[in-house]
PDB file of C-alpha atoms and ligand atoms in Angstrom:
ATOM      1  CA  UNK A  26       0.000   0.000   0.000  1.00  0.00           C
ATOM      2  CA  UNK A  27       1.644   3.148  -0.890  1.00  0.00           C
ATOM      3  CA  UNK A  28       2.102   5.597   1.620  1.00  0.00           C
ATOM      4  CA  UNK A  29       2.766   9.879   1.612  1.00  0.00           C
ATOM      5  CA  UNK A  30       6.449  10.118   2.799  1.00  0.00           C
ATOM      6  CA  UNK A  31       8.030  13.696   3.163  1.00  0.00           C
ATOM      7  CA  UNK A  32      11.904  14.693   3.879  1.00  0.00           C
ATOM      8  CA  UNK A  33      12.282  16.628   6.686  1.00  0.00           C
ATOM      9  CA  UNK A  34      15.208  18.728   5.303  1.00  0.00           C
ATOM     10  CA  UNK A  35      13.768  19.975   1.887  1.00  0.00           C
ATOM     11  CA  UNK A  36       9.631  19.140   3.061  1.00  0.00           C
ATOM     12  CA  UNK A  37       9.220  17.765  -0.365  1.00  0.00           C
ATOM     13  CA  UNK A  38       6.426  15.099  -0.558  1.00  0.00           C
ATOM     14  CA  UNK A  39       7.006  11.765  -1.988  1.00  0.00           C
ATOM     15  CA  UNK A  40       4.576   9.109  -2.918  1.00  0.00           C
ATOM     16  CA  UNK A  41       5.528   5.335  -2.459  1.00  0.00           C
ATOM     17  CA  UNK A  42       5.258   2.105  -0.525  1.00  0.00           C
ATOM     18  CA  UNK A  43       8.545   2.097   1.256  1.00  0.00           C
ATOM     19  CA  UNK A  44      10.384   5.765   2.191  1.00  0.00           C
ATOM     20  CA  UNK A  45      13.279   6.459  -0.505  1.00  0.00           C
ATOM     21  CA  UNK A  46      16.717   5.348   0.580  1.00  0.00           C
ATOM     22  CA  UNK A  47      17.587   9.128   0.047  1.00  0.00           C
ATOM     23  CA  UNK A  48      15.163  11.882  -0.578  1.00  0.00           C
ATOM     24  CA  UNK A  49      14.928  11.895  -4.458  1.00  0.00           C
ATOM     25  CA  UNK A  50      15.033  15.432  -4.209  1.00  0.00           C
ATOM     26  CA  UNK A  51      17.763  16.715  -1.921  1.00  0.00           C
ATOM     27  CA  UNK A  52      19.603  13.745  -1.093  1.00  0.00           C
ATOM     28  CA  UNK A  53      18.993  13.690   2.191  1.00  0.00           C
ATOM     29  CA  UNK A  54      19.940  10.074   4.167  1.00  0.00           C
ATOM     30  CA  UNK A  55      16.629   7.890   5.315  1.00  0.00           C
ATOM     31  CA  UNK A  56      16.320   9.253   8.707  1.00  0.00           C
ATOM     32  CA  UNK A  57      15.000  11.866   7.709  1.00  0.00           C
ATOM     33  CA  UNK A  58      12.435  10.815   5.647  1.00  0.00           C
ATOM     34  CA  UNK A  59       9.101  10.451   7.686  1.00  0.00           C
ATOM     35  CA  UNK A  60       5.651   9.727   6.853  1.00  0.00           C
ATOM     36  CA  UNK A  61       4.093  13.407   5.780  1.00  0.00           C
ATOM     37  CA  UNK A  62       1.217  12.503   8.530  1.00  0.00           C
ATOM     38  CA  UNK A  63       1.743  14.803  11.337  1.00  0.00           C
ATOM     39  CA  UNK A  64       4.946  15.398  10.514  1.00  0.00           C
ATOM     40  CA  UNK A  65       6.245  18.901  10.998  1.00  0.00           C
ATOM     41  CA  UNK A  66       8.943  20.565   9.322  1.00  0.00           C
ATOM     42  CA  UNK A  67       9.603  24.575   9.566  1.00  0.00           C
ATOM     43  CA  UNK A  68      11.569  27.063   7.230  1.00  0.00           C
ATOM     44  CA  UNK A  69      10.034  29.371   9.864  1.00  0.00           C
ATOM     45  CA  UNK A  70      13.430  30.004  11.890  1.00  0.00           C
ATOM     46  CA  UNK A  71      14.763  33.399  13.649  1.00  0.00           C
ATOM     47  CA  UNK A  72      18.337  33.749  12.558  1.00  0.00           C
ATOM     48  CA  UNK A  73      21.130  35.051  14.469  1.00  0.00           C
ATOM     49  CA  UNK A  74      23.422  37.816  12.409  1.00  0.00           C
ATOM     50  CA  UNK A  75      25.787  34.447  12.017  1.00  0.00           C
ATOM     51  CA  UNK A  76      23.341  32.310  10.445  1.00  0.00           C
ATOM     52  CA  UNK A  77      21.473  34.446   8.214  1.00  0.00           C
ATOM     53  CA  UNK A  78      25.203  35.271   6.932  1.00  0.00           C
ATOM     54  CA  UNK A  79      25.833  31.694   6.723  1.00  0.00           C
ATOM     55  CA  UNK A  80      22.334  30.763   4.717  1.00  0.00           C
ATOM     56  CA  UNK A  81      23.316  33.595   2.504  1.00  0.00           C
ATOM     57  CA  UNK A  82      26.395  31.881   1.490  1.00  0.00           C
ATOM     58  CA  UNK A  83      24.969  28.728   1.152  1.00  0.00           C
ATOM     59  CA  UNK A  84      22.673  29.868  -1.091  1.00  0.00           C
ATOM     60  CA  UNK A  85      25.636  31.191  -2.859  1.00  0.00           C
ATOM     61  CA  UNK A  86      27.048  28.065  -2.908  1.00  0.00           C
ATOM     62  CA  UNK A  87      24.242  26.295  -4.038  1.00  0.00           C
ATOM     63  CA  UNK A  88      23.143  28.231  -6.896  1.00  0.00           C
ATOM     64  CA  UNK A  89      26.523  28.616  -8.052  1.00  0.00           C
ATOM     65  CA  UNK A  90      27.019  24.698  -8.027  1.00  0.00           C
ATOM     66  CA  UNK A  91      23.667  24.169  -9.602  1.00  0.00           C
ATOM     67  CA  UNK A  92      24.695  26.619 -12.522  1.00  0.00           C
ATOM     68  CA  UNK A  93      28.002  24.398 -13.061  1.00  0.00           C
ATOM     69  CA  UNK A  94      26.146  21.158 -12.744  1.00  0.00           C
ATOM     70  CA  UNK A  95      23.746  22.244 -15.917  1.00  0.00           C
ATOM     71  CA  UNK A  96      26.221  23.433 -17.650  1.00  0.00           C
ATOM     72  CA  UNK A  97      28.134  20.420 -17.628  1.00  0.00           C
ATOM     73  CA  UNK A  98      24.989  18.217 -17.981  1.00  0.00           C
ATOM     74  CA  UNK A  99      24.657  20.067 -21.244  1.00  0.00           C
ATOM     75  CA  UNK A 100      28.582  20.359 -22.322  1.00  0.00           C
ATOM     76  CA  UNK A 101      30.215  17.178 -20.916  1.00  0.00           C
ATOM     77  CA  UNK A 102      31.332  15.148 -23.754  1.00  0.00           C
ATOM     78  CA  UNK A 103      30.941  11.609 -21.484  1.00  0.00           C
ATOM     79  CA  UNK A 104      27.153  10.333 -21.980  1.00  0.00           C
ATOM     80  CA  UNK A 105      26.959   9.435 -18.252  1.00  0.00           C
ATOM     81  CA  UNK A 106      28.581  12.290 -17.409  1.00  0.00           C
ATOM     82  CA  UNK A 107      25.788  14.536 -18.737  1.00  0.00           C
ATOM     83  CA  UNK A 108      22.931  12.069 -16.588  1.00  0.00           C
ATOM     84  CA  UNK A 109      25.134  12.318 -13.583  1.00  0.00           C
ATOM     85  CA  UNK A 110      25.958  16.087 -14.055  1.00  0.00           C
ATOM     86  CA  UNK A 111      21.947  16.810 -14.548  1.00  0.00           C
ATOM     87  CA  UNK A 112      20.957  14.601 -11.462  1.00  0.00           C
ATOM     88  CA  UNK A 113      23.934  16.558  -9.575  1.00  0.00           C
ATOM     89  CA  UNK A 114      22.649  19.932 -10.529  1.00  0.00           C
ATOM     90  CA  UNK A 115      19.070  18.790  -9.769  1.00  0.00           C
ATOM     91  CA  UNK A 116      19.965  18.144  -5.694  1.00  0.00           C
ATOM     92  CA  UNK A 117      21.931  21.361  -5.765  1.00  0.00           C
ATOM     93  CA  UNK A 118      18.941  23.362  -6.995  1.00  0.00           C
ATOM     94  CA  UNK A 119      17.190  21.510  -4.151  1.00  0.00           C
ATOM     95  CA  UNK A 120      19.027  23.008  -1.436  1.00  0.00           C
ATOM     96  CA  UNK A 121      19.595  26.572  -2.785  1.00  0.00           C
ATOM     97  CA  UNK A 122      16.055  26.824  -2.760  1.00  0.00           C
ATOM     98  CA  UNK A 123      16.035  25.550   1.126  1.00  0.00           C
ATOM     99  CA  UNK A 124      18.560  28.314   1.695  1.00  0.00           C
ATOM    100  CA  UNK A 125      15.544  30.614  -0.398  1.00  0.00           C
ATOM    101  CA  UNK A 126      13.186  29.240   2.200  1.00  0.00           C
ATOM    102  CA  UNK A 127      14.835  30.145   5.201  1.00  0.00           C
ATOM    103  CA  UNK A 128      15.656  33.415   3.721  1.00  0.00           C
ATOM    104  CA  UNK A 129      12.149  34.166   2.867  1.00  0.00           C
ATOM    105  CA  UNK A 130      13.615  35.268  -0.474  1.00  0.00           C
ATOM    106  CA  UNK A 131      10.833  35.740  -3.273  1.00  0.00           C
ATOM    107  CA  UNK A 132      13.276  33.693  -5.583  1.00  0.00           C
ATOM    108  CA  UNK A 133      16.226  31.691  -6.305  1.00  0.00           C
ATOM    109  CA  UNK A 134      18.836  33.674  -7.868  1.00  0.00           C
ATOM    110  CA  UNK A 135      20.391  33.186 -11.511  1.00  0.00           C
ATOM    111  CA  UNK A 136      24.024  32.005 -11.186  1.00  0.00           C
ATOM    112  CA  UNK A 137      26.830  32.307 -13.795  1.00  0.00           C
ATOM    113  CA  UNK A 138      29.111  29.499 -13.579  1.00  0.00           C
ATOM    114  CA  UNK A 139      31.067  27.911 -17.026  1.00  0.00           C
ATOM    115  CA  UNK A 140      32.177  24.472 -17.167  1.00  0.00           C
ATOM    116  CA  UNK A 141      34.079  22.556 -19.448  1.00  0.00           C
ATOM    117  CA  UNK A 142      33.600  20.295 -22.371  1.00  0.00           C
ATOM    118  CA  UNK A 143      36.183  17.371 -21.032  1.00  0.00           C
ATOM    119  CA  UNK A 144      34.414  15.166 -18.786  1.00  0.00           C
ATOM    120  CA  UNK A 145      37.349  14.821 -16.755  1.00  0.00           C
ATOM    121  CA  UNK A 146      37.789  18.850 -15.978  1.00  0.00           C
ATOM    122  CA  UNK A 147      34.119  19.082 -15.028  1.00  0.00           C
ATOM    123  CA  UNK A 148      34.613  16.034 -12.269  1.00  0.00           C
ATOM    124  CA  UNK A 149      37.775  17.393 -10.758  1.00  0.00           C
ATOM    125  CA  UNK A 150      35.908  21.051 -10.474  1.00  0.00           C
ATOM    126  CA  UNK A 151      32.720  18.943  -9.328  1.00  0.00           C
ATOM    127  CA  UNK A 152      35.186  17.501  -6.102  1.00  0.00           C
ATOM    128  CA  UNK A 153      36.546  20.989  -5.309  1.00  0.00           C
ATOM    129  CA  UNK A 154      32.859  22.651  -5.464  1.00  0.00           C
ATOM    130  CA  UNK A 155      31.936  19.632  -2.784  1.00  0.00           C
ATOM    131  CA  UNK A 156      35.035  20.069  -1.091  1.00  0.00           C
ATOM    132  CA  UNK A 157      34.669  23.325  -0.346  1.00  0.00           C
ATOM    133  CA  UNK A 158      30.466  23.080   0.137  1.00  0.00           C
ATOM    134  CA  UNK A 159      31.524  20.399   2.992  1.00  0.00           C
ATOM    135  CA  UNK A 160      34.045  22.599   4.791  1.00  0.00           C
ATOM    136  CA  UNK A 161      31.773  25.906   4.858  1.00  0.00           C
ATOM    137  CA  UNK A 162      28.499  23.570   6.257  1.00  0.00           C
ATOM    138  CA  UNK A 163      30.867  21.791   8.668  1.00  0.00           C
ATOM    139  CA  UNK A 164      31.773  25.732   9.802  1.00  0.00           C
ATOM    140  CA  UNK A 165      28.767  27.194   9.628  1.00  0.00           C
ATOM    141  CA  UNK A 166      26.588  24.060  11.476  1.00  0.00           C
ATOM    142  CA  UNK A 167      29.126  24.432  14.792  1.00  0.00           C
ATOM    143  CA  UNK A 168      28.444  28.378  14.704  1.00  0.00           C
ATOM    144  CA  UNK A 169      24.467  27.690  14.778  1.00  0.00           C
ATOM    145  CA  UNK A 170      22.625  27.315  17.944  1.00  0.00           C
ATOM    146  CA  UNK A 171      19.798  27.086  16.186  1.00  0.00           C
ATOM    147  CA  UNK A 172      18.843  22.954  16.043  1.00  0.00           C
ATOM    148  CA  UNK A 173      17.101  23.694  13.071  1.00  0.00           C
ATOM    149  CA  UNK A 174      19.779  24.993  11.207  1.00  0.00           C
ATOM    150  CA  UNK A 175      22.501  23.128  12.436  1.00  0.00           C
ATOM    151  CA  UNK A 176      20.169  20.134  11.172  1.00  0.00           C
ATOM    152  CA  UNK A 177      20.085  21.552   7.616  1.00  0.00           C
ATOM    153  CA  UNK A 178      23.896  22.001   7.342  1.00  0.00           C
ATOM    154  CA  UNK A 179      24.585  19.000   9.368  1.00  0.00           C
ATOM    155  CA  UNK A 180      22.430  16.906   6.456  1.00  0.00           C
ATOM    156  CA  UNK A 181      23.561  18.764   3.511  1.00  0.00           C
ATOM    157  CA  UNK A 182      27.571  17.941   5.048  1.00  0.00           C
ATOM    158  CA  UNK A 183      26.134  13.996   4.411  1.00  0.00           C
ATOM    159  CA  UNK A 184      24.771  15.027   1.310  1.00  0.00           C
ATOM    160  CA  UNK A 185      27.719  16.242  -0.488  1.00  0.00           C
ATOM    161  CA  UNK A 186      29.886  13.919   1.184  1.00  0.00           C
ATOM    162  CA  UNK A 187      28.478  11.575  -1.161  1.00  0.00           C
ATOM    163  CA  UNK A 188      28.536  13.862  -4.490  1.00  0.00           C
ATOM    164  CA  UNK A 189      32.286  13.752  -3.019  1.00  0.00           C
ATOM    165  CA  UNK A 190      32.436   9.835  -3.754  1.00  0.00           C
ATOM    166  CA  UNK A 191      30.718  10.092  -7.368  1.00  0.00           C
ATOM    167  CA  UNK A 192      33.692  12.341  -8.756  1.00  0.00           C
ATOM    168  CA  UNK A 193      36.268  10.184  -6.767  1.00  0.00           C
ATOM    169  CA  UNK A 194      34.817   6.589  -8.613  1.00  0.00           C
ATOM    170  CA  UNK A 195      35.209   8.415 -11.225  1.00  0.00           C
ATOM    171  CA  UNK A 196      38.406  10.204 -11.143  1.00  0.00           C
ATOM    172  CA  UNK A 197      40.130   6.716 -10.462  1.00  0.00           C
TER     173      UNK A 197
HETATM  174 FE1  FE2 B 213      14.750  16.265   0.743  1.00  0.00          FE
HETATM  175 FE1  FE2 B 214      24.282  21.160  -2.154  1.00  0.00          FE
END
């Protein structure tokens, strides 16, 4: 019997028998996908100075990694690279527009990142970009003490973590 699931990091709904090993949207890891029923989950936060600085970036981040990720889905010349590229930039979208959530931002904003036509460029700028991503959330979760946020970045450390491992298989 299928069931209404819903992540409790990006609140995105999800319709299915079993929850998703990892919310199909974000990426976040099963815990934190929850039957929607009486589940609550809140972009409603009060923000320090710190965090809404922090969020800010991340949405930074995110946008900017999103705008690489379609490029490359478009200009990769590696036919798996383009499918892993687009599902890539599809999570990252995700998240910047968590980061436009908390923000209470009317909308995402445009990014203007290039990429590169050799598969093998766009993967070793894909591990930097998640490099980097981890390192700032790591940061900017121990600054929160708000367990909301420190949730979020805590989740999207776990997330990108494994974006981390998809460049390294392929890297090899
Ligand atoms: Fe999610
Ligand atoms: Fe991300």
């Amino acid at each position: 019997m299928v069931k209404l699931w819903r992540c409790v990091i990006c609140g995105d709904p999800y319709i299915g028998e079993n929850p998703p090993p990892n919310c199909p949207f974000c990426g976040a890891h099963k815990e934190y996908i929850k039957e929607a029923k009486d589940l609550e989950v809140t972009f409603d936060v009060v923000l320090t100075d710190k965090d809404r600085t922090n969020a800010a970036y991340a949405l930074n981040v995110e946008v900017s990694n999103a705008t690489f990720y379609f490029c490359a889905a478009e200009e990769t010349d590696d036919l798996e690279g383009k499918l892993l590229f687009k599902a890539l930039g599809k999570v990252e979208a995700e998240h910047a527009s968590i980061w436009k959530k908390i923000l209470k931002l009317p909308e995402v904003p445009k990014g203007h990142d290039p990429c590169f036509k050799e598969n093998r460029k766009n993967l070793i700028e894909s591990h930097e970009r998640e490099e980097r991503a981890i390192a700032f959330y790591k940061k900017a979760a121990a600054e929160s003490d708000s367990p909301r946020i420190k949730e979020i970045f805590n989740a999207l450390v776990e997330i990108e973590t494994d974006h981390l491992f998809l460049s390294e298989e392929r890297l090899k």
